[in-house]
């Protein structure tokens, strides 16, 4: 691209890297266009001095699939998620990463909510890899915050080999009362997925997320 032998268009996610590192800007400067996903990334690229920045084009969803659905039609999935009709059901779908994903703070918030509102029965479903080299021991965190008795997690092997379908993931969001996505995101797919199925989503007021809610 720098030799003008190919026409390159790049759609980069930008999250917590501020200022944007020089090596990233060097790669992006070779593109014919840099097309960010959100206004936050667009403005930061312009501020960094790039001249080839296009207007943002956000990621999208198939709204024929991602739409509200009733719980009565999905008793098996409700059971798999640990959800009941009379409980306050929370879904968390996020990568298991330190730094960018606020796992300890998110789980501690659930613990505090449970303590402040003992009249509300809470259930939690976590969709992530439970142990990663650069991530947290999710099971240990859950137990440390005393919410192991109300928490279910994704089946490790199907998660590892990628057999959870998009329809199943839609239900993870749609059958919850609330989705938590408290992370520093370059986009934040769970945020728009929750909104598409009309489930309230609690987010972090940082990076790309304010442009999505």
mmCIF file of C-alpha atoms in Angstrom:
data_model
loop_
_atom_site.group_PDB
_atom_site.id
_atom_site.type_symbol
_atom_site.label_atom_id
_atom_site.label_comp_id
_atom_site.label_asym_id
_atom_site.label_seq_id
_atom_site.Cartn_x
_atom_site.Cartn_y
_atom_site.Cartn_z
ATOM 1 C CA UNK A 1 0.000 0.000 0.000
ATOM 2 C CA UNK A 2 2.852 2.415 0.793
ATOM 3 C CA UNK A 3 4.267 1.676 -2.669
ATOM 4 C CA UNK A 4 0.844 2.375 -4.192
ATOM 5 C CA UNK A 5 0.651 -1.167 -5.529
ATOM 6 C CA UNK A 6 -2.642 -2.016 -3.792
ATOM 7 C CA UNK A 7 -5.660 -0.011 -2.666
ATOM 8 C CA UNK A 8 -6.146 -0.718 1.022
ATOM 9 C CA UNK A 9 -9.172 0.177 3.170
ATOM 10 C CA UNK A 10 -8.810 -0.487 6.912
ATOM 11 C CA UNK A 11 -11.575 -0.677 9.532
ATOM 12 C CA UNK A 12 -9.697 -0.513 12.840
ATOM 13 C CA UNK A 13 -11.143 -0.831 16.347
ATOM 14 C CA UNK A 14 -9.630 1.683 18.756
ATOM 15 C CA UNK A 15 -10.198 1.274 22.476
ATOM 16 C CA UNK A 16 -7.894 2.213 25.344
ATOM 17 C CA UNK A 17 -4.805 3.209 23.314
ATOM 18 C CA UNK A 18 -4.682 6.950 23.907
ATOM 19 C CA UNK A 19 -2.672 8.512 22.454
ATOM 20 C CA UNK A 20 -2.741 6.150 19.503
ATOM 21 C CA UNK A 21 0.741 4.585 19.223
ATOM 22 C CA UNK A 22 2.959 5.703 16.379
ATOM 23 C CA UNK A 23 3.328 2.199 14.955
ATOM 24 C CA UNK A 24 -0.460 1.973 14.592
ATOM 25 C CA UNK A 25 -0.674 5.351 12.867
ATOM 26 C CA UNK A 26 2.162 4.351 10.539
ATOM 27 C CA UNK A 27 0.236 1.285 9.375
ATOM 28 C CA UNK A 28 -3.003 3.215 9.001
ATOM 29 C CA UNK A 29 -1.377 6.006 7.014
ATOM 30 C CA UNK A 30 -0.685 3.540 4.180
ATOM 31 C CA UNK A 31 -4.404 2.938 3.580
ATOM 32 C CA UNK A 32 -6.421 4.672 0.906
ATOM 33 C CA UNK A 33 -9.126 5.104 3.548
ATOM 34 C CA UNK A 34 -9.363 4.395 7.257
ATOM 35 C CA UNK A 35 -13.001 3.725 8.100
ATOM 36 C CA UNK A 36 -13.593 3.764 11.883
ATOM 37 C CA UNK A 37 -16.577 2.099 13.495
ATOM 38 C CA UNK A 38 -17.619 5.006 15.742
ATOM 39 C CA UNK A 39 -17.260 8.783 16.039
ATOM 40 C CA UNK A 40 -14.894 8.477 19.010
ATOM 41 C CA UNK A 41 -12.349 6.613 16.884
ATOM 42 C CA UNK A 42 -12.889 9.012 13.974
ATOM 43 C CA UNK A 43 -12.189 12.054 16.118
ATOM 44 C CA UNK A 44 -9.105 10.502 17.713
ATOM 45 C CA UNK A 45 -7.642 9.571 14.329
ATOM 46 C CA UNK A 46 -8.207 13.088 13.024
ATOM 47 C CA UNK A 47 -6.633 14.513 16.185
ATOM 48 C CA UNK A 48 -3.624 12.249 15.652
ATOM 49 C CA UNK A 49 -3.079 13.853 12.243
ATOM 50 C CA UNK A 50 -4.282 11.185 9.816
ATOM 51 C CA UNK A 51 -5.515 12.661 6.540
ATOM 52 C CA UNK A 52 -7.199 9.552 5.115
ATOM 53 C CA UNK A 53 -9.979 9.107 7.680
ATOM 54 C CA UNK A 54 -13.453 8.405 6.300
ATOM 55 C CA UNK A 55 -16.760 8.955 8.096
ATOM 56 C CA UNK A 56 -17.606 6.168 10.607
ATOM 57 C CA UNK A 57 -19.486 3.091 9.416
ATOM 58 C CA UNK A 58 -20.676 1.068 12.439
ATOM 59 C CA UNK A 59 -21.011 -2.675 12.582
ATOM 60 C CA UNK A 60 -24.526 -4.040 12.268
ATOM 61 C CA UNK A 61 -26.789 -6.952 13.138
ATOM 62 C CA UNK A 62 -29.307 -9.125 11.340
ATOM 63 C CA UNK A 63 -32.462 -7.672 12.866
ATOM 64 C CA UNK A 64 -34.520 -10.548 11.458
ATOM 65 C CA UNK A 65 -32.700 -12.624 14.089
ATOM 66 C CA UNK A 66 -31.818 -10.098 16.777
ATOM 67 C CA UNK A 67 -35.235 -9.054 18.026
ATOM 68 C CA UNK A 68 -37.223 -9.324 21.263
ATOM 69 C CA UNK A 69 -38.538 -12.747 22.187
ATOM 70 C CA UNK A 70 -40.660 -14.053 25.044
ATOM 71 C CA UNK A 71 -39.372 -16.294 27.805
ATOM 72 C CA UNK A 72 -42.314 -18.684 27.736
ATOM 73 C CA UNK A 73 -41.189 -20.035 24.365
ATOM 74 C CA UNK A 74 -37.728 -20.980 25.645
ATOM 75 C CA UNK A 75 -37.973 -22.946 28.921
ATOM 76 C CA UNK A 76 -34.949 -25.092 28.070
ATOM 77 C CA UNK A 77 -32.685 -22.114 27.440
ATOM 78 C CA UNK A 78 -33.979 -20.381 30.562
ATOM 79 C CA UNK A 79 -32.942 -23.453 32.543
ATOM 80 C CA UNK A 80 -29.531 -23.631 30.815
ATOM 81 C CA UNK A 81 -28.872 -20.010 31.738
ATOM 82 C CA UNK A 82 -30.034 -20.502 35.324
ATOM 83 C CA UNK A 83 -32.826 -17.979 34.834
ATOM 84 C CA UNK A 84 -36.264 -18.098 36.434
ATOM 85 C CA UNK A 85 -39.358 -16.058 35.681
ATOM 86 C CA UNK A 86 -39.349 -14.527 39.165
ATOM 87 C CA UNK A 87 -35.630 -13.693 39.355
ATOM 88 C CA UNK A 88 -33.641 -10.685 38.127
ATOM 89 C CA UNK A 89 -31.523 -12.237 35.398
ATOM 90 C CA UNK A 90 -28.165 -10.775 34.348
ATOM 91 C CA UNK A 91 -26.151 -11.799 31.282
ATOM 92 C CA UNK A 92 -22.482 -10.995 30.726
ATOM 93 C CA UNK A 93 -20.928 -11.774 27.342
ATOM 94 C CA UNK A 94 -17.317 -10.606 27.180
ATOM 95 C CA UNK A 95 -13.779 -11.734 26.483
ATOM 96 C CA UNK A 96 -11.732 -12.785 29.492
ATOM 97 C CA UNK A 97 -9.033 -10.105 29.407
ATOM 98 C CA UNK A 98 -7.291 -8.110 32.093
ATOM 99 C CA UNK A 99 -7.185 -4.354 31.761
ATOM 100 C CA UNK A 100 -9.770 -3.812 29.035
ATOM 101 C CA UNK A 101 -12.536 -5.897 30.625
ATOM 102 C CA UNK A 102 -13.609 -4.873 34.138
ATOM 103 C CA UNK A 103 -14.368 -8.355 35.449
ATOM 104 C CA UNK A 104 -13.581 -7.791 39.157
ATOM 105 C CA UNK A 105 -15.521 -4.527 39.241
ATOM 106 C CA UNK A 106 -18.493 -6.028 37.401
ATOM 107 C CA UNK A 107 -18.761 -9.036 39.692
ATOM 108 C CA UNK A 108 -18.261 -6.884 42.775
ATOM 109 C CA UNK A 109 -21.100 -4.654 41.593
ATOM 110 C CA UNK A 110 -23.386 -7.694 41.417
ATOM 111 C CA UNK A 111 -22.331 -8.634 44.953
ATOM 112 C CA UNK A 112 -23.119 -5.113 46.211
ATOM 113 C CA UNK A 113 -26.458 -5.028 44.394
ATOM 114 C CA UNK A 114 -27.387 -8.330 45.984
ATOM 115 C CA UNK A 115 -26.444 -7.005 49.440
ATOM 116 C CA UNK A 116 -28.323 -3.739 48.971
ATOM 117 C CA UNK A 117 -31.451 -5.438 47.627
ATOM 118 C CA UNK A 118 -31.841 -8.766 49.451
ATOM 119 C CA UNK A 119 -35.508 -8.707 48.441
ATOM 120 C CA UNK A 120 -34.506 -9.311 44.803
ATOM 121 C CA UNK A 121 -33.441 -12.791 43.738
ATOM 122 C CA UNK A 122 -30.551 -12.384 41.306
ATOM 123 C CA UNK A 123 -29.287 -14.881 38.735
ATOM 124 C CA UNK A 124 -26.142 -14.430 36.614
ATOM 125 C CA UNK A 125 -25.065 -16.070 33.370
ATOM 126 C CA UNK A 126 -21.452 -15.558 32.226
ATOM 127 C CA UNK A 127 -20.431 -16.328 28.651
ATOM 128 C CA UNK A 128 -16.643 -16.323 28.507
ATOM 129 C CA UNK A 129 -13.604 -18.573 28.742
ATOM 130 C CA UNK A 130 -13.161 -19.201 32.447
ATOM 131 C CA UNK A 131 -9.374 -19.215 32.436
ATOM 132 C CA UNK A 132 -7.071 -17.464 29.974
ATOM 133 C CA UNK A 133 -3.323 -16.850 30.015
ATOM 134 C CA UNK A 134 -3.845 -13.077 29.878
ATOM 135 C CA UNK A 135 -7.165 -13.111 31.720
ATOM 136 C CA UNK A 136 -8.793 -13.772 35.043
ATOM 137 C CA UNK A 137 -9.708 -16.962 36.841
ATOM 138 C CA UNK A 138 -13.423 -16.252 36.498
ATOM 139 C CA UNK A 139 -14.501 -19.091 38.780
ATOM 140 C CA UNK A 140 -12.201 -17.815 41.537
ATOM 141 C CA UNK A 141 -13.510 -14.256 41.099
ATOM 142 C CA UNK A 142 -17.127 -15.423 41.260
ATOM 143 C CA UNK A 143 -16.451 -17.362 44.448
ATOM 144 C CA UNK A 144 -14.381 -14.528 45.945
ATOM 145 C CA UNK A 145 -17.349 -12.182 45.618
ATOM 146 C CA UNK A 146 -19.730 -14.761 47.055
ATOM 147 C CA UNK A 147 -21.985 -15.090 44.020
ATOM 148 C CA UNK A 148 -21.153 -18.649 43.015
ATOM 149 C CA UNK A 149 -24.541 -19.861 44.212
ATOM 150 C CA UNK A 150 -26.388 -17.644 41.730
ATOM 151 C CA UNK A 151 -24.023 -17.917 38.750
ATOM 152 C CA UNK A 152 -23.955 -20.206 35.731
ATOM 153 C CA UNK A 153 -21.258 -20.150 33.060
ATOM 154 C CA UNK A 154 -21.033 -21.216 29.437
ATOM 155 C CA UNK A 155 -20.090 -24.835 28.792
ATOM 156 C CA UNK A 156 -16.289 -24.715 28.284
ATOM 157 C CA UNK A 157 -15.923 -27.164 25.386
ATOM 158 C CA UNK A 158 -18.697 -25.820 23.119
ATOM 159 C CA UNK A 159 -17.354 -22.324 23.817
ATOM 160 C CA UNK A 160 -13.823 -23.433 22.921
ATOM 161 C CA UNK A 161 -14.755 -25.019 19.591
ATOM 162 C CA UNK A 162 -17.285 -22.333 18.677
ATOM 163 C CA UNK A 163 -20.501 -24.339 18.540
ATOM 164 C CA UNK A 164 -22.697 -21.727 20.220
ATOM 165 C CA UNK A 165 -24.921 -20.415 17.426
ATOM 166 C CA UNK A 166 -25.872 -16.817 16.785
ATOM 167 C CA UNK A 167 -29.456 -17.744 17.660
ATOM 168 C CA UNK A 168 -28.321 -19.062 21.039
ATOM 169 C CA UNK A 169 -26.383 -15.853 21.655
ATOM 170 C CA UNK A 170 -29.462 -13.824 20.769
ATOM 171 C CA UNK A 171 -31.359 -15.712 23.480
ATOM 172 C CA UNK A 172 -28.583 -15.084 26.021
ATOM 173 C CA UNK A 173 -29.280 -11.372 25.560
ATOM 174 C CA UNK A 174 -33.041 -11.488 24.996
ATOM 175 C CA UNK A 175 -33.960 -13.642 27.997
ATOM 176 C CA UNK A 176 -32.039 -11.477 30.470
ATOM 177 C CA UNK A 177 -33.444 -8.564 32.432
ATOM 178 C CA UNK A 178 -30.128 -6.758 32.080
ATOM 179 C CA UNK A 179 -26.880 -7.151 30.134
ATOM 180 C CA UNK A 180 -23.623 -5.918 31.655
ATOM 181 C CA UNK A 181 -20.871 -4.753 29.274
ATOM 182 C CA UNK A 182 -18.617 -2.676 31.503
ATOM 183 C CA UNK A 183 -15.526 -2.675 29.294
ATOM 184 C CA UNK A 184 -13.270 -0.346 27.339
ATOM 185 C CA UNK A 185 -14.413 -1.202 23.837
ATOM 186 C CA UNK A 186 -13.302 -0.508 20.302
ATOM 187 C CA UNK A 187 -16.933 -1.147 19.426
ATOM 188 C CA UNK A 188 -18.812 -3.347 21.886
ATOM 189 C CA UNK A 189 -21.004 -5.831 20.079
ATOM 190 C CA UNK A 190 -22.820 -6.955 23.229
ATOM 191 C CA UNK A 191 -24.009 -3.372 23.680
ATOM 192 C CA UNK A 192 -25.867 -3.225 20.370
ATOM 193 C CA UNK A 193 -26.983 -6.842 20.644
ATOM 194 C CA UNK A 194 -28.717 -6.123 23.945
ATOM 195 C CA UNK A 195 -30.400 -3.030 22.537
ATOM 196 C CA UNK A 196 -31.550 -4.922 19.440
ATOM 197 C CA UNK A 197 -33.505 -7.366 21.626
ATOM 198 C CA UNK A 198 -34.680 -4.505 23.879
ATOM 199 C CA UNK A 199 -32.808 -5.655 26.980
ATOM 200 C CA UNK A 200 -31.386 -2.818 29.112
ATOM 201 C CA UNK A 201 -27.587 -2.725 29.017
ATOM 202 C CA UNK A 202 -25.234 -1.193 31.595
ATOM 203 C CA UNK A 203 -21.987 0.035 30.069
ATOM 204 C CA UNK A 204 -18.792 1.911 30.831
ATOM 205 C CA UNK A 205 -18.796 5.566 29.769
ATOM 206 C CA UNK A 206 -15.547 5.292 27.833
ATOM 207 C CA UNK A 207 -14.029 4.681 24.384
ATOM 208 C CA UNK A 208 -16.579 3.645 21.724
ATOM 209 C CA UNK A 209 -19.481 2.855 24.034
ATOM 210 C CA UNK A 210 -21.032 6.358 24.401
ATOM 211 C CA UNK A 211 -21.550 6.391 20.631
ATOM 212 C CA UNK A 212 -23.654 3.229 20.829
ATOM 213 C CA UNK A 213 -26.176 4.034 23.576
#
